[in-house]
mmCIF file of C-alpha atoms in Angstrom:
data_model
loop_
_atom_site.group_PDB
_atom_site.id
_atom_site.type_symbol
_atom_site.label_atom_id
_atom_site.label_comp_id
_atom_site.label_asym_id
_atom_site.label_seq_id
_atom_site.Cartn_x
_atom_site.Cartn_y
_atom_site.Cartn_z
ATOM 1 C CA UNK I 1 28.480 -138.304 -62.098
ATOM 2 C CA UNK I 2 31.360 -140.087 -63.812
ATOM 3 C CA UNK I 3 31.497 -141.262 -67.499
ATOM 4 C CA UNK I 4 33.726 -144.168 -68.594
ATOM 5 C CA UNK I 5 34.563 -145.265 -72.166
ATOM 6 C CA UNK I 6 36.891 -147.468 -74.148
ATOM 7 C CA UNK I 7 40.464 -146.351 -74.156
ATOM 8 C CA UNK I 8 39.703 -143.535 -71.836
ATOM 9 C CA UNK I 9 39.722 -143.029 -68.163
ATOM 10 C CA UNK I 10 36.787 -142.048 -66.087
ATOM 11 C CA UNK I 11 35.629 -138.371 -66.390
ATOM 12 C CA UNK I 12 34.124 -136.548 -63.377
ATOM 13 C CA UNK I 13 31.499 -134.483 -65.167
ATOM 14 C CA UNK I 14 30.533 -132.361 -62.142
ATOM 15 C CA UNK I 15 34.127 -131.404 -61.458
ATOM 16 C CA UNK I 16 34.698 -130.677 -65.112
ATOM 17 C CA UNK I 17 31.675 -128.425 -65.329
ATOM 18 C CA UNK I 18 32.678 -126.615 -62.142
ATOM 19 C CA UNK I 19 36.135 -125.972 -63.562
ATOM 20 C CA UNK I 20 34.641 -124.624 -66.784
ATOM 21 C CA UNK I 21 32.342 -122.286 -64.808
ATOM 22 C CA UNK I 22 35.269 -121.091 -62.714
ATOM 23 C CA UNK I 23 37.133 -120.254 -65.897
ATOM 24 C CA UNK I 24 34.080 -118.382 -67.228
ATOM 25 C CA UNK I 25 33.722 -116.446 -63.973
ATOM 26 C CA UNK I 26 37.306 -115.288 -64.096
ATOM 27 C CA UNK I 27 36.667 -112.040 -66.037
ATOM 28 C CA UNK I 28 33.586 -111.300 -63.899
ATOM 29 C CA UNK I 29 35.587 -111.753 -60.701
ATOM 30 C CA UNK I 30 38.277 -109.423 -62.037
ATOM 31 C CA UNK I 31 35.658 -106.785 -62.852
ATOM 32 C CA UNK I 32 34.121 -107.203 -59.404
ATOM 33 C CA UNK I 33 37.509 -106.658 -57.757
ATOM 34 C CA UNK I 34 38.159 -103.601 -59.942
ATOM 35 C CA UNK I 35 34.731 -102.207 -59.085
ATOM 36 C CA UNK I 36 35.380 -102.660 -55.369
ATOM 37 C CA UNK I 37 38.780 -101.013 -55.804
ATOM 38 C CA UNK I 38 37.227 -98.029 -57.584
ATOM 39 C CA UNK I 39 34.550 -97.670 -54.932
ATOM 40 C CA UNK I 40 37.253 -97.600 -52.247
ATOM 41 C CA UNK I 41 39.148 -94.924 -54.177
ATOM 42 C CA UNK I 42 35.974 -92.867 -54.613
ATOM 43 C CA UNK I 43 35.300 -93.095 -50.878
ATOM 44 C CA UNK I 44 38.832 -91.937 -50.107
ATOM 45 C CA UNK I 45 38.486 -89.061 -52.606
ATOM 46 C CA UNK I 46 35.194 -88.037 -51.012
ATOM 47 C CA UNK I 47 36.789 -87.959 -47.559
ATOM 48 C CA UNK I 48 39.748 -85.994 -48.913
ATOM 49 C CA UNK I 49 37.425 -83.485 -50.616
ATOM 50 C CA UNK I 50 35.477 -82.966 -47.387
ATOM 51 C CA UNK I 51 38.715 -82.460 -45.441
ATOM 52 C CA UNK I 52 40.010 -79.938 -47.973
ATOM 53 C CA UNK I 53 36.696 -78.038 -47.871
ATOM 54 C CA UNK I 54 36.920 -77.807 -44.093
ATOM 55 C CA UNK I 55 40.499 -76.588 -44.333
ATOM 56 C CA UNK I 56 39.540 -73.940 -46.893
ATOM 57 C CA UNK I 57 36.765 -72.692 -44.595
ATOM 58 C CA UNK I 58 39.206 -72.434 -41.716
ATOM 59 C CA UNK I 59 41.715 -70.538 -43.864
ATOM 60 C CA UNK I 60 39.044 -68.069 -45.001
ATOM 61 C CA UNK I 61 38.292 -67.328 -41.353
ATOM 62 C CA UNK I 62 41.873 -66.143 -40.912
ATOM 63 C CA UNK I 63 41.117 -63.195 -43.209
ATOM 64 C CA UNK I 64 38.857 -61.747 -40.513
ATOM 65 C CA UNK I 65 41.302 -60.371 -37.953
ATOM 66 C CA UNK I 66 38.449 -59.704 -35.571
ATOM 67 C CA UNK I 67 38.067 -63.430 -34.987
ATOM 68 C CA UNK I 68 41.447 -63.687 -33.286
ATOM 69 C CA UNK I 69 42.258 -60.089 -32.341
ATOM 70 C CA UNK I 70 40.278 -59.078 -29.257
ATOM 71 C CA UNK I 71 39.949 -55.481 -28.024
ATOM 72 C CA UNK I 72 38.413 -54.838 -24.640
ATOM 73 C CA UNK I 73 38.421 -52.271 -21.862
ATOM 74 C CA UNK I 74 37.806 -52.399 -18.140
ATOM 75 C CA UNK I 75 36.609 -49.478 -16.039
ATOM 76 C CA UNK I 76 37.477 -49.275 -12.367
ATOM 77 C CA UNK I 77 34.055 -47.718 -11.733
ATOM 78 C CA UNK I 78 31.425 -48.580 -14.334
ATOM 79 C CA UNK I 79 28.861 -46.408 -12.569
ATOM 80 C CA UNK I 80 30.966 -43.358 -13.438
ATOM 81 C CA UNK I 81 32.543 -44.343 -16.757
ATOM 82 C CA UNK I 82 32.154 -46.982 -19.428
ATOM 83 C CA UNK I 83 34.408 -47.360 -22.440
ATOM 84 C CA UNK I 84 34.852 -49.293 -25.673
ATOM 85 C CA UNK I 85 38.052 -50.130 -27.549
ATOM 86 C CA UNK I 86 38.238 -49.595 -31.292
ATOM 87 C CA UNK I 87 40.293 -51.599 -33.777
ATOM 88 C CA UNK I 88 43.100 -49.031 -33.650
ATOM 89 C CA UNK I 89 43.237 -48.762 -29.860
ATOM 90 C CA UNK I 90 46.681 -48.840 -28.225
ATOM 91 C CA UNK I 91 47.135 -51.109 -25.204
ATOM 92 C CA UNK I 92 47.695 -49.323 -21.921
ATOM 93 C CA UNK I 93 46.236 -47.919 -18.721
ATOM 94 C CA UNK I 94 44.411 -44.612 -18.915
ATOM 95 C CA UNK I 95 43.221 -42.217 -16.222
ATOM 96 C CA UNK I 96 40.183 -39.983 -16.653
ATOM 97 C CA UNK I 97 39.927 -36.835 -14.576
ATOM 98 C CA UNK I 98 36.438 -35.342 -14.204
ATOM 99 C CA UNK I 99 36.788 -31.621 -13.664
ATOM 100 C CA UNK I 100 33.107 -30.691 -13.855
ATOM 101 C CA UNK I 101 29.880 -32.633 -13.451
ATOM 102 C CA UNK I 102 26.698 -31.959 -15.413
ATOM 103 C CA UNK I 103 24.180 -30.102 -13.291
ATOM 104 C CA UNK I 104 20.426 -29.677 -13.288
ATOM 105 C CA UNK I 105 19.114 -26.289 -14.369
ATOM 106 C CA UNK I 106 17.565 -24.264 -11.569
ATOM 107 C CA UNK I 107 15.128 -21.405 -12.139
ATOM 108 C CA UNK I 108 13.708 -19.007 -9.563
ATOM 109 C CA UNK I 109 10.682 -16.714 -9.825
ATOM 110 C CA UNK I 110 10.349 -13.187 -8.492
ATOM 111 C CA UNK I 111 9.641 -12.834 -4.780
ATOM 112 C CA UNK I 112 6.159 -12.767 -3.214
ATOM 113 C CA UNK I 113 4.978 -11.386 0.130
ATOM 114 C CA UNK I 114 3.379 -14.673 1.136
ATOM 115 C CA UNK I 115 3.618 -18.308 0.150
ATOM 116 C CA UNK I 116 -0.051 -18.883 0.958
ATOM 117 C CA UNK I 117 -1.714 -15.904 -0.747
ATOM 118 C CA UNK I 118 -3.640 -16.642 -3.948
ATOM 119 C CA UNK I 119 -2.053 -15.426 -7.175
ATOM 120 C CA UNK I 120 -4.391 -14.316 -9.941
ATOM 121 C CA UNK I 121 -8.094 -14.913 -10.368
ATOM 122 C CA UNK I 122 -8.089 -18.665 -9.877
ATOM 123 C CA UNK I 123 -8.966 -19.358 -13.516
ATOM 124 C CA UNK I 124 -7.882 -22.771 -14.752
ATOM 125 C CA UNK I 125 -4.338 -22.379 -16.027
ATOM 126 C CA UNK I 126 -2.025 -24.892 -17.687
ATOM 127 C CA UNK I 127 1.697 -24.880 -17.033
ATOM 128 C CA UNK I 128 3.498 -26.655 -19.899
ATOM 129 C CA UNK I 129 7.064 -27.749 -19.199
ATOM 130 C CA UNK I 130 9.357 -28.597 -22.108
ATOM 131 C CA UNK I 131 12.964 -29.739 -21.868
ATOM 132 C CA UNK I 132 15.764 -29.114 -24.305
ATOM 133 C CA UNK I 133 19.010 -27.346 -25.149
ATOM 134 C CA UNK I 134 19.811 -23.654 -24.884
ATOM 135 C CA UNK I 135 22.360 -22.634 -27.505
ATOM 136 C CA UNK I 136 24.163 -19.423 -28.357
ATOM 137 C CA UNK I 137 23.570 -16.054 -26.758
ATOM 138 C CA UNK I 138 24.898 -14.859 -23.435
ATOM 139 C CA UNK I 139 23.775 -15.389 -19.860
ATOM 140 C CA UNK I 140 23.722 -12.230 -17.752
ATOM 141 C CA UNK I 141 22.158 -11.846 -14.299
ATOM 142 C CA UNK I 142 20.312 -15.131 -14.706
ATOM 143 C CA UNK I 143 18.679 -14.470 -18.108
ATOM 144 C CA UNK I 144 19.722 -15.219 -21.670
ATOM 145 C CA UNK I 145 19.937 -12.831 -24.578
ATOM 146 C CA UNK I 146 20.223 -13.950 -28.188
ATOM 147 C CA UNK I 147 19.865 -17.632 -27.331
ATOM 148 C CA UNK I 148 17.847 -20.392 -28.999
ATOM 149 C CA UNK I 149 15.961 -23.271 -27.406
ATOM 150 C CA UNK I 150 15.606 -26.718 -29.013
ATOM 151 C CA UNK I 151 13.322 -29.304 -27.423
ATOM 152 C CA UNK I 152 14.893 -32.695 -26.721
ATOM 153 C CA UNK I 153 11.754 -34.359 -28.067
ATOM 154 C CA UNK I 154 10.836 -36.213 -24.890
ATOM 155 C CA UNK I 155 7.448 -34.505 -24.772
ATOM 156 C CA UNK I 156 5.808 -31.577 -23.030
ATOM 157 C CA UNK I 157 4.579 -32.177 -19.466
ATOM 158 C CA UNK I 158 1.629 -30.221 -18.060
ATOM 159 C CA UNK I 159 0.315 -29.196 -14.645
ATOM 160 C CA UNK I 160 -3.072 -27.555 -14.025
ATOM 161 C CA UNK I 161 -3.399 -24.664 -11.579
ATOM 162 C CA UNK I 162 -6.798 -23.307 -10.511
ATOM 163 C CA UNK I 163 -8.516 -21.687 -7.547
ATOM 164 C CA UNK I 164 -7.661 -24.670 -5.347
ATOM 165 C CA UNK I 165 -3.885 -24.385 -5.679
ATOM 166 C CA UNK I 166 -2.965 -20.922 -7.061
ATOM 167 C CA UNK I 167 -0.580 -20.081 -4.232
ATOM 168 C CA UNK I 168 3.175 -20.643 -4.157
ATOM 169 C CA UNK I 169 2.692 -23.637 -1.890
ATOM 170 C CA UNK I 170 -0.140 -24.951 -4.040
ATOM 171 C CA UNK I 171 1.888 -24.623 -7.245
ATOM 172 C CA UNK I 172 4.873 -26.290 -5.566
ATOM 173 C CA UNK I 173 2.784 -29.236 -4.406
ATOM 174 C CA UNK I 174 1.004 -29.598 -7.760
ATOM 175 C CA UNK I 175 4.283 -29.727 -9.693
ATOM 176 C CA UNK I 176 5.906 -32.185 -7.305
ATOM 177 C CA UNK I 177 2.844 -34.447 -7.258
ATOM 178 C CA UNK I 178 2.775 -34.556 -11.068
ATOM 179 C CA UNK I 179 6.274 -36.094 -11.210
ATOM 180 C CA UNK I 180 7.015 -34.528 -14.589
ATOM 181 C CA UNK I 181 10.785 -34.264 -14.280
ATOM 182 C CA UNK I 182 10.741 -30.990 -12.335
ATOM 183 C CA UNK I 183 11.156 -30.437 -8.605
ATOM 184 C CA UNK I 184 9.547 -27.334 -7.109
ATOM 185 C CA UNK I 185 10.503 -25.654 -3.850
ATOM 186 C CA UNK I 186 10.008 -22.340 -2.029
ATOM 187 C CA UNK I 187 12.995 -20.231 -1.006
ATOM 188 C CA UNK I 188 12.906 -17.497 1.626
ATOM 189 C CA UNK I 189 15.661 -15.054 0.688
ATOM 190 C CA UNK I 190 15.030 -12.718 3.624
ATOM 191 C CA UNK I 191 14.098 -9.750 1.416
ATOM 192 C CA UNK I 192 11.027 -7.559 1.402
ATOM 193 C CA UNK I 193 9.250 -10.072 -0.817
ATOM 194 C CA UNK I 194 11.063 -13.143 0.430
ATOM 195 C CA UNK I 195 9.099 -16.099 -0.907
ATOM 196 C CA UNK I 196 10.372 -17.283 -4.262
ATOM 197 C CA UNK I 197 9.195 -20.342 -6.181
ATOM 198 C CA UNK I 198 12.093 -22.362 -7.607
ATOM 199 C CA UNK I 199 12.125 -25.104 -10.250
ATOM 200 C CA UNK I 200 14.877 -27.632 -10.806
ATOM 201 C CA UNK I 201 15.111 -30.243 -13.563
ATOM 202 C CA UNK I 202 15.467 -33.735 -12.106
ATOM 203 C CA UNK I 203 17.678 -34.742 -15.039
ATOM 204 C CA UNK I 204 21.109 -33.190 -15.421
ATOM 205 C CA UNK I 205 22.833 -32.145 -18.617
ATOM 206 C CA UNK I 206 22.538 -29.353 -21.156
ATOM 207 C CA UNK I 207 19.669 -31.017 -23.044
ATOM 208 C CA UNK I 208 17.387 -30.864 -19.995
ATOM 209 C CA UNK I 209 17.040 -27.104 -19.651
ATOM 210 C CA UNK I 210 13.489 -25.913 -18.883
ATOM 211 C CA UNK I 211 11.021 -23.885 -20.915
ATOM 212 C CA UNK I 212 7.633 -23.017 -19.357
ATOM 213 C CA UNK I 213 4.558 -21.924 -21.287
ATOM 214 C CA UNK I 214 1.556 -20.632 -19.304
ATOM 215 C CA UNK I 215 -1.953 -20.716 -20.757
ATOM 216 C CA UNK I 216 -4.669 -19.125 -18.634
ATOM 217 C CA UNK I 217 -4.411 -16.600 -15.824
ATOM 218 C CA UNK I 218 -2.369 -13.498 -16.725
ATOM 219 C CA UNK I 219 -0.879 -13.100 -13.248
ATOM 220 C CA UNK I 220 0.461 -16.647 -13.286
ATOM 221 C CA UNK I 221 1.773 -16.118 -16.799
ATOM 222 C CA UNK I 222 3.669 -12.992 -15.703
ATOM 223 C CA UNK I 223 5.164 -14.943 -12.818
ATOM 224 C CA UNK I 224 5.988 -18.300 -14.391
ATOM 225 C CA UNK I 225 6.193 -18.140 -18.199
ATOM 226 C CA UNK I 226 9.778 -18.681 -19.259
ATOM 227 C CA UNK I 227 11.208 -18.958 -22.778
ATOM 228 C CA UNK I 228 15.035 -19.079 -22.907
ATOM 229 C CA UNK I 229 14.834 -17.737 -26.460
ATOM 230 C CA UNK I 230 12.299 -15.026 -25.585
ATOM 231 C CA UNK I 231 10.562 -13.604 -22.523
ATOM 232 C CA UNK I 232 12.058 -14.946 -19.291
ATOM 233 C CA UNK I 233 10.160 -14.310 -16.071
ATOM 234 C CA UNK I 234 12.390 -16.621 -14.077
ATOM 235 C CA UNK I 235 16.120 -16.320 -13.499
ATOM 236 C CA UNK I 236 18.708 -19.097 -13.738
#
C-alpha cells in the first residue's frame, strides 16, 4: 500500500515496514551466526578431545612391553619335549640331550613251585595298590632300607583274591583285568622254585612307585605285601 500527501512523494508502506523489520532483525541475525559459529567450534573441540583420548590410550599401551615383544619357542618333536620362553629368554637354537628315560617300577615276588597251585586258604583277600614316591634310604639287592614312601594322591586301587583265583595265574589275571595301573606277569627263572609273580607300574616316573597292602589270607600277605618304607616281600 502506498500513501501520498501534499508536498511529499508517495511512500511504500510495505517496503518501509520490511526495511524496519530487517533493521530490527540485525542483532538477532548476528547472534544466530555467532551461535552457529560456537556450535561448530564445540563440535571441533569434541572431535579433538575424542582423538586425543584415543591417542592417550594408544600411548598407555606402549608401557606394556608384552604387547609388542613376543617370546616363543618351537620344538622339533613336541611328543618328546615342549618348552616355553620367559621374558628374559635369549634368542637362539638349543639342543636337548636325553641321557636317561623315566622307567616303570618293576617288582617280583619270591618263587613258587607251580603257577597253578592254590596259595593260602582261599579266604577273601584284598590287595590294595598305592602309587607314590620313594625317598631317601638305600636300595640293596632289590629292597630299600631307611626309605620313606609318599602317596601321589591319585587313590588306592584294589583287587580281590579268593578261592577262585588264589594261584599265581589267577592273581595275574585278576590284576590285569582290573586295569588299575599295574601289569602282572609270571616269570620262569629256571630255578628250583621258578615261577615268580611280577608287577610293573603302567605309568613311568619316580612318583609312580608301588606299595601293596594285603588284607586277608596270611599266606598271600607274606607273598605280596610290600611297603617301601617297611616290610618288603617283593624285590625291585
